[in-house]
XYZ file of C-alpha atoms in Angstrom:
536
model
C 55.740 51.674 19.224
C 59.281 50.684 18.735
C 62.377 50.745 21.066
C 66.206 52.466 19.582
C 69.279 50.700 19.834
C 72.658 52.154 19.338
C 74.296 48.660 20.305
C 76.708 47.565 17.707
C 77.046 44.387 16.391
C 80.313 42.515 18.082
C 80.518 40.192 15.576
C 80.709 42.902 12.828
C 83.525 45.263 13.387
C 84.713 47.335 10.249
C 87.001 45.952 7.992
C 89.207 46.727 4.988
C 86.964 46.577 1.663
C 88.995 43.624 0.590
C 87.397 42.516 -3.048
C 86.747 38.685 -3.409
C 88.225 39.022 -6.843
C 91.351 40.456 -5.032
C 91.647 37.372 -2.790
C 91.127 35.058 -5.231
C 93.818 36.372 -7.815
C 96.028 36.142 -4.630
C 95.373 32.837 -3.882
C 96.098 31.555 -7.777
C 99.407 33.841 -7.575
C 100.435 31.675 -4.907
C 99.509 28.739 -6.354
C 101.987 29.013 -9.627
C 104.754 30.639 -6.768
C 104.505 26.843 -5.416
C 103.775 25.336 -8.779
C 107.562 26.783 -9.608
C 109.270 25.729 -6.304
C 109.569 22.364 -7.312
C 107.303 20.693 -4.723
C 104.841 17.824 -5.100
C 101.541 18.152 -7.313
C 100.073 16.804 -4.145
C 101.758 19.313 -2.167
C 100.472 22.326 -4.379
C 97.023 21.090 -4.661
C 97.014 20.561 -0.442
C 98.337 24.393 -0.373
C 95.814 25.773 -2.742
C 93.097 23.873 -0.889
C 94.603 25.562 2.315
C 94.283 28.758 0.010
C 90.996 28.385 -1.155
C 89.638 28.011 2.053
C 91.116 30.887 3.374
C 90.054 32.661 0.884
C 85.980 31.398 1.248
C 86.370 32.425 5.113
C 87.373 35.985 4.321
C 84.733 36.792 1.801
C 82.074 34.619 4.435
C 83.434 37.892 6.903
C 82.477 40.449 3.885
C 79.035 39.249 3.391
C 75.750 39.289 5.298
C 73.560 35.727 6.275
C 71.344 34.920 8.648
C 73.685 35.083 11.584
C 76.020 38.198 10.580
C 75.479 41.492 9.510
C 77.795 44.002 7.608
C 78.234 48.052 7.851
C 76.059 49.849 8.093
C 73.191 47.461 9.652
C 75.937 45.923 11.967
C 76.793 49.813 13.558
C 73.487 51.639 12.957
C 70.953 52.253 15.932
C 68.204 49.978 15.922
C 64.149 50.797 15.958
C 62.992 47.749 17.254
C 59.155 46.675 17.724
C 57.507 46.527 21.370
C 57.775 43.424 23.405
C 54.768 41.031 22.431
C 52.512 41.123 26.030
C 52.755 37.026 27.077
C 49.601 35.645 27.760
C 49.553 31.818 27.972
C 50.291 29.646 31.075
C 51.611 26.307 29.907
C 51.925 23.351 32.228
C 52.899 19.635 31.471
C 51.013 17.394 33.483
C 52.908 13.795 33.098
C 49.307 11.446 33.095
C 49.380 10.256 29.456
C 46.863 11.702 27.197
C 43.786 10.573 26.253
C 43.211 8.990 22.582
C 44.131 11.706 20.444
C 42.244 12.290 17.302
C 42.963 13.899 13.872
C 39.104 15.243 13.766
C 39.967 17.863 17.050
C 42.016 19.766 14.743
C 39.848 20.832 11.853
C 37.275 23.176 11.679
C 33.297 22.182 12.297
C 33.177 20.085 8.861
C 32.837 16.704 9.095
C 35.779 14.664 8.668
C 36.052 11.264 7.324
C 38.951 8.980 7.959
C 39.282 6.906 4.437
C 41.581 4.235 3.087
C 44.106 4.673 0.208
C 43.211 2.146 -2.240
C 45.546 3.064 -4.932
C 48.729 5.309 -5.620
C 49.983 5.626 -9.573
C 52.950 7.689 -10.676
C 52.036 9.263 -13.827
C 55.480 10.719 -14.719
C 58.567 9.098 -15.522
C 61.486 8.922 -13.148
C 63.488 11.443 -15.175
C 60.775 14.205 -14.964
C 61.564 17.042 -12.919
C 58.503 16.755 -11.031
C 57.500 13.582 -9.788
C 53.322 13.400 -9.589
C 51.589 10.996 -8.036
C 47.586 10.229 -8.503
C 45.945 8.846 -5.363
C 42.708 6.571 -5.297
C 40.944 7.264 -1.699
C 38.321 4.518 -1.275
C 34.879 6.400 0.211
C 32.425 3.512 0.158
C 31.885 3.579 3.609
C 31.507 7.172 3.896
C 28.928 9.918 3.656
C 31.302 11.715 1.714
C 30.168 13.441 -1.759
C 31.509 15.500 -4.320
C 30.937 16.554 -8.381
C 33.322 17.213 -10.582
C 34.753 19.936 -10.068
C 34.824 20.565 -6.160
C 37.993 20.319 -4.330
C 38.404 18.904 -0.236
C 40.537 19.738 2.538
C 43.508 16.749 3.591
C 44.457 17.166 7.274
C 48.357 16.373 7.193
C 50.859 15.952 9.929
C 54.428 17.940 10.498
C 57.460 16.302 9.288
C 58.237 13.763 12.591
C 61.894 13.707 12.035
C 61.474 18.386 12.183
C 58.704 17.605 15.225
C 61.588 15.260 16.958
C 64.538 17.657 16.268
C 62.156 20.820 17.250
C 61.860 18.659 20.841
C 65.136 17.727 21.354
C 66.813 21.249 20.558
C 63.644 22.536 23.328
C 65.219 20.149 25.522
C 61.567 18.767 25.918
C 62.178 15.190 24.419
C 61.242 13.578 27.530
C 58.236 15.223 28.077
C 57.055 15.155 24.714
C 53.891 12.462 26.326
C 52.979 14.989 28.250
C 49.757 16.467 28.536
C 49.757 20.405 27.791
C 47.263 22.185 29.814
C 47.014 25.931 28.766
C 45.350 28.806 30.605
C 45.417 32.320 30.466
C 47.772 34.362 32.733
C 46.200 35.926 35.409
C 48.540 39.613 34.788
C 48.920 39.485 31.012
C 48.643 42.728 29.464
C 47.064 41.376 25.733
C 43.932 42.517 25.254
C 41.130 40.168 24.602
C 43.584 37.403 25.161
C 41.592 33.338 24.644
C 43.281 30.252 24.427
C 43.957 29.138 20.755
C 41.062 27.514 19.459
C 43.241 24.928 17.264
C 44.776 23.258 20.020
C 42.992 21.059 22.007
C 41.788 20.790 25.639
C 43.786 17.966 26.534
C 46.496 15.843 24.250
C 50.080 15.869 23.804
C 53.338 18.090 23.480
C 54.518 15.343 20.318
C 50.739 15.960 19.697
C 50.387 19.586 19.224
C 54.012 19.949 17.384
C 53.067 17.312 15.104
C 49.236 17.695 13.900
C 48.101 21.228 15.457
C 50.664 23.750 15.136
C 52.336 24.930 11.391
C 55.993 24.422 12.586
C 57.452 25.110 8.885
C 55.849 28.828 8.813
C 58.072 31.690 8.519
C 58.554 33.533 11.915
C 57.110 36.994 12.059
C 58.725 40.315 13.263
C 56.851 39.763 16.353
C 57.978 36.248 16.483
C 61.607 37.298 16.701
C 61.461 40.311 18.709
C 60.311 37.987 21.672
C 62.853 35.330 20.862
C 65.533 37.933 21.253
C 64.936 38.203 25.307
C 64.910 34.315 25.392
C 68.902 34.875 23.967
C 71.716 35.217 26.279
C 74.674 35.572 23.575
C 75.063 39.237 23.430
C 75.517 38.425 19.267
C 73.512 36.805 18.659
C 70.731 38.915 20.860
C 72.006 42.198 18.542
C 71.347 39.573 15.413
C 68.073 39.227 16.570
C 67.077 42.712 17.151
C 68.704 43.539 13.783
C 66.401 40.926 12.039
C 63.237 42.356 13.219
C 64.169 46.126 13.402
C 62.963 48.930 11.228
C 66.606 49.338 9.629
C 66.711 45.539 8.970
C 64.053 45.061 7.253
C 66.415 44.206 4.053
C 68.000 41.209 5.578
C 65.126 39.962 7.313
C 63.219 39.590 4.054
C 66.280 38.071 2.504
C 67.107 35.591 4.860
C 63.796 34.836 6.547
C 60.913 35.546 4.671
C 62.093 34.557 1.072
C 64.426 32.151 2.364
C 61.940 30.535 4.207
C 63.744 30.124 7.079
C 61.550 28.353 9.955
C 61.519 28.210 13.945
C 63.975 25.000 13.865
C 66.251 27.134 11.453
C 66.354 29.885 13.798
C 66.646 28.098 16.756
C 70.031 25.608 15.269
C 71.231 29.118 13.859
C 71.423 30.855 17.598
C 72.393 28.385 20.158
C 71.318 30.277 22.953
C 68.104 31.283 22.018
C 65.768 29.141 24.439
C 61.999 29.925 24.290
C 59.528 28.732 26.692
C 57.301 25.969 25.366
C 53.901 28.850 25.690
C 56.040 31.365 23.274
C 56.077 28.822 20.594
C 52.007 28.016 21.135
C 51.581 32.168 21.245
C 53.486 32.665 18.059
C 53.251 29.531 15.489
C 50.021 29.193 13.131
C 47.650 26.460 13.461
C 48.696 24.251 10.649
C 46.291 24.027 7.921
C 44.581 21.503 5.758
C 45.812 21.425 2.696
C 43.119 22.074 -0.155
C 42.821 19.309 -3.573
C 41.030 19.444 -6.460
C 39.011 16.061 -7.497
C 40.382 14.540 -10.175
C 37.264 12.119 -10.955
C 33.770 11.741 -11.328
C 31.297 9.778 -8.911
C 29.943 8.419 -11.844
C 33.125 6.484 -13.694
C 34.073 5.908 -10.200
C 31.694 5.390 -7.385
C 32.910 4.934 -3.996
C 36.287 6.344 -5.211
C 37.842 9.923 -5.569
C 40.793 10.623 -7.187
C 43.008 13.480 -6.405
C 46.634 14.189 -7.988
C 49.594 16.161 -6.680
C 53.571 16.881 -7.384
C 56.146 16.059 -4.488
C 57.307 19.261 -4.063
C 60.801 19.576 -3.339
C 63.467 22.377 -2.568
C 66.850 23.194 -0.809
C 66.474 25.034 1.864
C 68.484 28.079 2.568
C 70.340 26.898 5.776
C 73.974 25.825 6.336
C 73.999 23.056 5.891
C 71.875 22.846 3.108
C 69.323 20.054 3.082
C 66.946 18.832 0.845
C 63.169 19.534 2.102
C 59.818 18.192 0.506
C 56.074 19.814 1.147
C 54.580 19.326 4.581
C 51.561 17.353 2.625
C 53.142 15.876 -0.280
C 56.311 14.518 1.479
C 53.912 12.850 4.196
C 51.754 11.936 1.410
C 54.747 10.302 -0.994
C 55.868 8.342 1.742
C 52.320 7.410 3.061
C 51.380 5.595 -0.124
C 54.675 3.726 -0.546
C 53.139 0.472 0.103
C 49.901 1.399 -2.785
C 51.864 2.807 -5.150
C 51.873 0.989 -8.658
C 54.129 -0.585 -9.510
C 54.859 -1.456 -5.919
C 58.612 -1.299 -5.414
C 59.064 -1.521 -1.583
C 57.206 -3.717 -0.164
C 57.939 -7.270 0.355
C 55.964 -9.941 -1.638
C 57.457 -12.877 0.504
C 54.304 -13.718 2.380
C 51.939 -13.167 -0.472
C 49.458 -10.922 1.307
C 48.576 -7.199 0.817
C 49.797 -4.390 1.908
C 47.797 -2.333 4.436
C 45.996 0.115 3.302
C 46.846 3.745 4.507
C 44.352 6.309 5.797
C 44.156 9.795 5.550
C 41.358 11.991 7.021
C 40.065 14.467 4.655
C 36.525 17.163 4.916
C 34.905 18.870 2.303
C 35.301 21.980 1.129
C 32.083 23.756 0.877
C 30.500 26.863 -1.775
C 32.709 26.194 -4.212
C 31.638 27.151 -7.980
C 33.943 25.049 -10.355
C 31.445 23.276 -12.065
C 30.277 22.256 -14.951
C 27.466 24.328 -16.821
C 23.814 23.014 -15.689
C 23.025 23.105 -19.568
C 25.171 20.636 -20.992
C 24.786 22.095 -24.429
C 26.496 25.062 -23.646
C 30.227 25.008 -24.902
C 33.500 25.187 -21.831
C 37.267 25.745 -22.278
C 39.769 24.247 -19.868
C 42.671 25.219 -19.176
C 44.642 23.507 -17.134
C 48.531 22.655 -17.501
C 50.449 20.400 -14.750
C 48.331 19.504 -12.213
C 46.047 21.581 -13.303
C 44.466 19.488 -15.363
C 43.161 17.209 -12.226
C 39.488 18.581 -11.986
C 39.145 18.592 -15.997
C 39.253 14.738 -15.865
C 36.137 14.794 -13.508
C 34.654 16.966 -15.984
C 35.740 14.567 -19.139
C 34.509 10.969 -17.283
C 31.306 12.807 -16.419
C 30.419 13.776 -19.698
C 31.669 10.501 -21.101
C 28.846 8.990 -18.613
C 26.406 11.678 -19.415
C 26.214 10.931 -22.539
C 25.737 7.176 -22.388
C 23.021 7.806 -20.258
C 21.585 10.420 -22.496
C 23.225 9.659 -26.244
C 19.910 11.794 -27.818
C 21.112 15.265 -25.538
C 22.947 17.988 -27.179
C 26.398 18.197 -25.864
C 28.506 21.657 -25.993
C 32.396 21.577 -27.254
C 34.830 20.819 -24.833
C 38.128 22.298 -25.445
C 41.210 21.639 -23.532
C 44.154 23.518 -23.222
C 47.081 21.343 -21.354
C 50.702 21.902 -20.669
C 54.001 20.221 -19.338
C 57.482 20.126 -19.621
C 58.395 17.204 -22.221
C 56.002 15.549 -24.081
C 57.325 11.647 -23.161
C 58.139 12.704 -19.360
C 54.968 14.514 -17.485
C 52.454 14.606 -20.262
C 49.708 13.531 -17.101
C 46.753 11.460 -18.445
C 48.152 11.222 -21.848
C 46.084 8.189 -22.583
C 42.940 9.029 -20.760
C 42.654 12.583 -22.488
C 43.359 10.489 -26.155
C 40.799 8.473 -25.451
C 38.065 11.363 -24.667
C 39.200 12.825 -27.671
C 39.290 10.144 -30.047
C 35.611 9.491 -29.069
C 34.166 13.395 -29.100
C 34.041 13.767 -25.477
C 36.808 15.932 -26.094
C 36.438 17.839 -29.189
C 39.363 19.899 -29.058
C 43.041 19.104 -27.509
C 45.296 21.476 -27.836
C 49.001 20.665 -26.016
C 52.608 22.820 -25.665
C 55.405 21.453 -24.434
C 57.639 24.192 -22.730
C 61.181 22.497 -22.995
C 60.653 20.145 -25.968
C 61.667 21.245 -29.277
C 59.068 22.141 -32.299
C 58.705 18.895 -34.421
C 59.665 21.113 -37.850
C 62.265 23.575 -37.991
C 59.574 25.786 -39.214
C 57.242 25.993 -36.939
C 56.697 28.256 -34.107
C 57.290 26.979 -30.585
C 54.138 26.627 -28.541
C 55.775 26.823 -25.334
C 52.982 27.331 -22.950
C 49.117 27.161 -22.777
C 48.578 30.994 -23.376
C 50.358 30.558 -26.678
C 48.342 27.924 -28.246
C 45.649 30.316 -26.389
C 46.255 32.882 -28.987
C 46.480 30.782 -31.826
C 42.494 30.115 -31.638
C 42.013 33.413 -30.567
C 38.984 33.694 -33.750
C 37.359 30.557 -32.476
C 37.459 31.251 -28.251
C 36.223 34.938 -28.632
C 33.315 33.650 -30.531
C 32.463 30.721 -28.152
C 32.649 33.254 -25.382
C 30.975 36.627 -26.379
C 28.613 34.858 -28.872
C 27.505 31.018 -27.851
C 27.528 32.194 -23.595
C 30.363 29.501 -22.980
C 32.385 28.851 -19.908
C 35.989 29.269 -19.324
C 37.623 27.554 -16.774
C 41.108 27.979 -15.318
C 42.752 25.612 -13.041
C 46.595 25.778 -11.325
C 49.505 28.828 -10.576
C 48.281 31.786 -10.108
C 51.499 33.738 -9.978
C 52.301 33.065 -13.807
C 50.279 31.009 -15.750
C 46.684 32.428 -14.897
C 48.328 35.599 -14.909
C 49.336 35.156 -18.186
C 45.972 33.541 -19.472
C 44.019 36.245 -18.177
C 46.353 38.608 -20.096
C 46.070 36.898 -23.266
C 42.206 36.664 -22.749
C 42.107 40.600 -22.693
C 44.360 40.345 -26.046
C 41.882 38.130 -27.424
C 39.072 40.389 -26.654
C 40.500 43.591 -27.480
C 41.772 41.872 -30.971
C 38.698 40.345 -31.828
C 35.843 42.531 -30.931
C 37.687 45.652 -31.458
C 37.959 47.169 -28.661
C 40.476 49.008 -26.101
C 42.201 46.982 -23.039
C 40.447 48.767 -20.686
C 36.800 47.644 -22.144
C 38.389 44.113 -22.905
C 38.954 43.976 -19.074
C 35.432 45.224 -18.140
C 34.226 42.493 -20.717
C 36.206 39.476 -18.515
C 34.791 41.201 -14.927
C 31.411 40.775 -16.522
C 32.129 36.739 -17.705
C 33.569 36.361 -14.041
C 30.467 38.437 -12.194
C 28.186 35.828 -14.495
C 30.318 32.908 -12.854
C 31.089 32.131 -16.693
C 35.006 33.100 -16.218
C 35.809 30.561 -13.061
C 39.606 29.843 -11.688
C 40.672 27.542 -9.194
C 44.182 28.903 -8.440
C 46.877 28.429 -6.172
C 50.313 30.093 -5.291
């Protein structure tokens, strides 16, 4: 059901089709007009300043954001979605809240609080990407795990994005609070129930910062109530535009791929003012976020090892600001104090540093494991990151086979990526070492921005390339000796491509058509010999 508008947009009115290019040759016309007259350099390049300016603002009026539309959006009659039926009841009781705990906001698997006994950063400071590998210290715990299995971290919101979020709620004062929800007694939602992720009783600073996902893109939904919390007749129309049928362009453009969040929004249109009960309606309940193991129990008890990048990006705002990952920025700064070599904190008094904790669960029927027959032969693939659960794989063989030197041990072939070669080659010396003693009998590397070493060779830019290379070799290992193939990191490109080149491989090297290659990996996945752990 949807609602028509045929309210035009007041901050949109037509307007001559004046071309950038146009304003700009203008503005360098008057430039040499004043570079002629005689006056100043200082007083031309003030001028042209003046110029350029002007000219920024009008082509700012000739294009589209977040807050302005053009013709025709900005004059067209709007199909706008039904009002979302309210259903929560929020009160803020001022009696301060009882010990909150991370544990109330997972799911119903166990959740171990565990300190972080090491940080290392295993690229250099001019890689693009800086990655981090974190020791957690589980001695103390009932926590398990085999190579191979990944577990859940329960991270908090940015506090500096949960303070501004308060503040621009005008709640900052009341962020102690307790929040008591119930359902309203008239709501019109059917089979409305209070959201299971937030708990009974704790606080507003509480819920923003561990419970609810306060980075996640608003829906259509979302905005369609915000625009009767608006009372700028713009900025209302901007609103309705956004989550309308006919803007459906701009909304995608300037929300969903630009990642624009509830804080964006909310800075963006000043008089947009949502109750506290729209927000716990409409945001997600922020997740854990999932890690591979990057160790074995056996070359490390009482340790796991996970690794991960700092992600960072600009965001799409005005002004533009540099954002990191909900995890990994909390994470980065977290192990600050760990991290090797330790470069902020003080070493005055001598003592340690304390360790951090994090609270992490496991993650439960997961299949990314190594073959119960150890003689049977696995390919890895795993560039980046990637790579993480492969070490697990590598230090338990290593063990295995001290323990039992008179088994029959499989190949193990690796297939690893990065960038440069001397910047984020990650566990460089560890996956050497495997190598250089059989654990690892084949270790095949690209380098996607380094040059070749000879003029003539051919660039091996990326895993699926040196993929293809051994195409005679992996076709046999896999059709003819039942081996494994595991793939481990993006999903959107990399095991895209891999899976690609695997049907190449097939159809190349058995003879047979793409669509039967294809049928041929379905089969190696429905056998659990074809396994990915993938993210996007």
């Amino acid at each position: 059901m949807s609602v028509a508008l045929t309210t035009a947009s007041t901050v949109s009115q037509k307007m001559d089709p004046v071309k950038p290019e146009l304003i700009h040759i203008e503005s360098q016309v008057e430039l040499l007009r004043l570079d002629d007259s005689g006056r100043k350099d200082s007083e031309v390049l003030e001028q042209n300043a003046v110029n350029r300016d002007q000219s920024s603002a009008l082509i700012a009026e000739l294009e589209s954001s977040l807050t302005r539309s053009i013709p025709p959006l900005s004059q067209a009659s709007l199909n706008i979605p039904a009002l979302p039926p309210e259903y929560l009841q929020v009160h803020l009781h001022e009696s301060p809240g009882q010990e909150e705990s991370q544990e109330s906001v997972t799911s119903v698997d166990p959740v171990f609080q565990v300190p972080v006994s090491k940080a290392v950063q295993l690229t250099t400071n001019d890689a693009i990407k800086t990655t981090l590998l974190v020791e957690l210290d589980i001695s103390k715990t009932d926590f398990s795990y085999q190579p191979g299995d990944a577990f859940n971290l329960i991270c908090p919101n940015s506090d500096s994005e949960v303070q501004s979020l308060l503040q621009r709620l005008q709640l900052t004062d009341q962020r102690e609070h307790l929040v008591l929800l119930k359902i309203k007694a008239d709501t019109k939602k059917k089979g409305a129930a209070l959201p299971q992720h937030i708990p009974e009783r704790c606080s507003l600073q509480f819920i923003l910062t561990w419970c609810l996902e306060i980075r996640a893109v608003p829906k259509k939904a979302f905005l369609r109530a915000l625009v009767d919390c608006t009372s700028d007749g713009a900025e209302k129309r901007r609103l309705q535009e956004l989550c309308s049928r006919q803007g459906a362009a701009d909304y995608n453009r300037f929300v969903r791929d630009a990642c624009a969040n509830l804080l964006d929004l909310l800075l963006a249109f000043p008089s947009c003012q949502p109750p506290l009960s729209l927000l716990l309606e409409h945001l997600p309940k922020l997740q854990p976020r999932p890690y591979s193991c990057a160790s074995s129990s056996l070359s490390h008890p009482g340790k796991l090892h996970f690794v991960f990048n700092i992600v960072e990006f600009l965001s799409n705002t005005t002004p533009v600001v540099l954002r990191r990952g909900v995890c990994t920025g909390w994470l980065a700064t977290l192990v600050e104090s760990v991290l090797q070599p330790n470069r902020h904190a003080s070493h005055a008094d001598g003592g340690k540093a304390v360790a951090p904790q994090i609270s992490i669960s496991p993650r439960t029927a997961n299949s990314f494991h190594l073959p119960n027959d150890p003689s049977v032969p696995i390919i890895m693939v795993g560039p980046g990151t990637g790579v993480a659960p492969f070490i697990g794989f590598l230090q338990h063989r290593e063990k295995l086979q001290e323990q039992h030197p008179d088994e029959h041990y499989g190949a193990m072939w690796l297939f690893f990526g990065c960038r440069h070669q001397e910047r984020d080659y990650l566990f460089r010396e560890e996956l050497r070492h495997f190598h250089k003693h059989g654990i690892l009998t084949h270790l095949k590397v690209s380098f996607s921005r380094d040059s070749p070493a000879r003029e003539e060779q051919a660039p091996v830019k990326y895993v699926q390339d040196n993929i293809q290379l051994h195409s005679k070799q992996l076709a046999r290992l896999l059709l003819h000796e039942n081996g494994y193939i595991y793939v481990c990191g993006d999903a959107k490109n990399m095991a895209r491509d891999v899976n690609d080149t695997l049907v190449e491989i097939i159809s190349k090297e058995v003879g047979v058509d793409k669509l039967d290659a294809m049928k041929t990996l379905a089969t190696l996945k429905e056998e659990k010999r074809y396994l990915q752990d993938i993210w996007s």
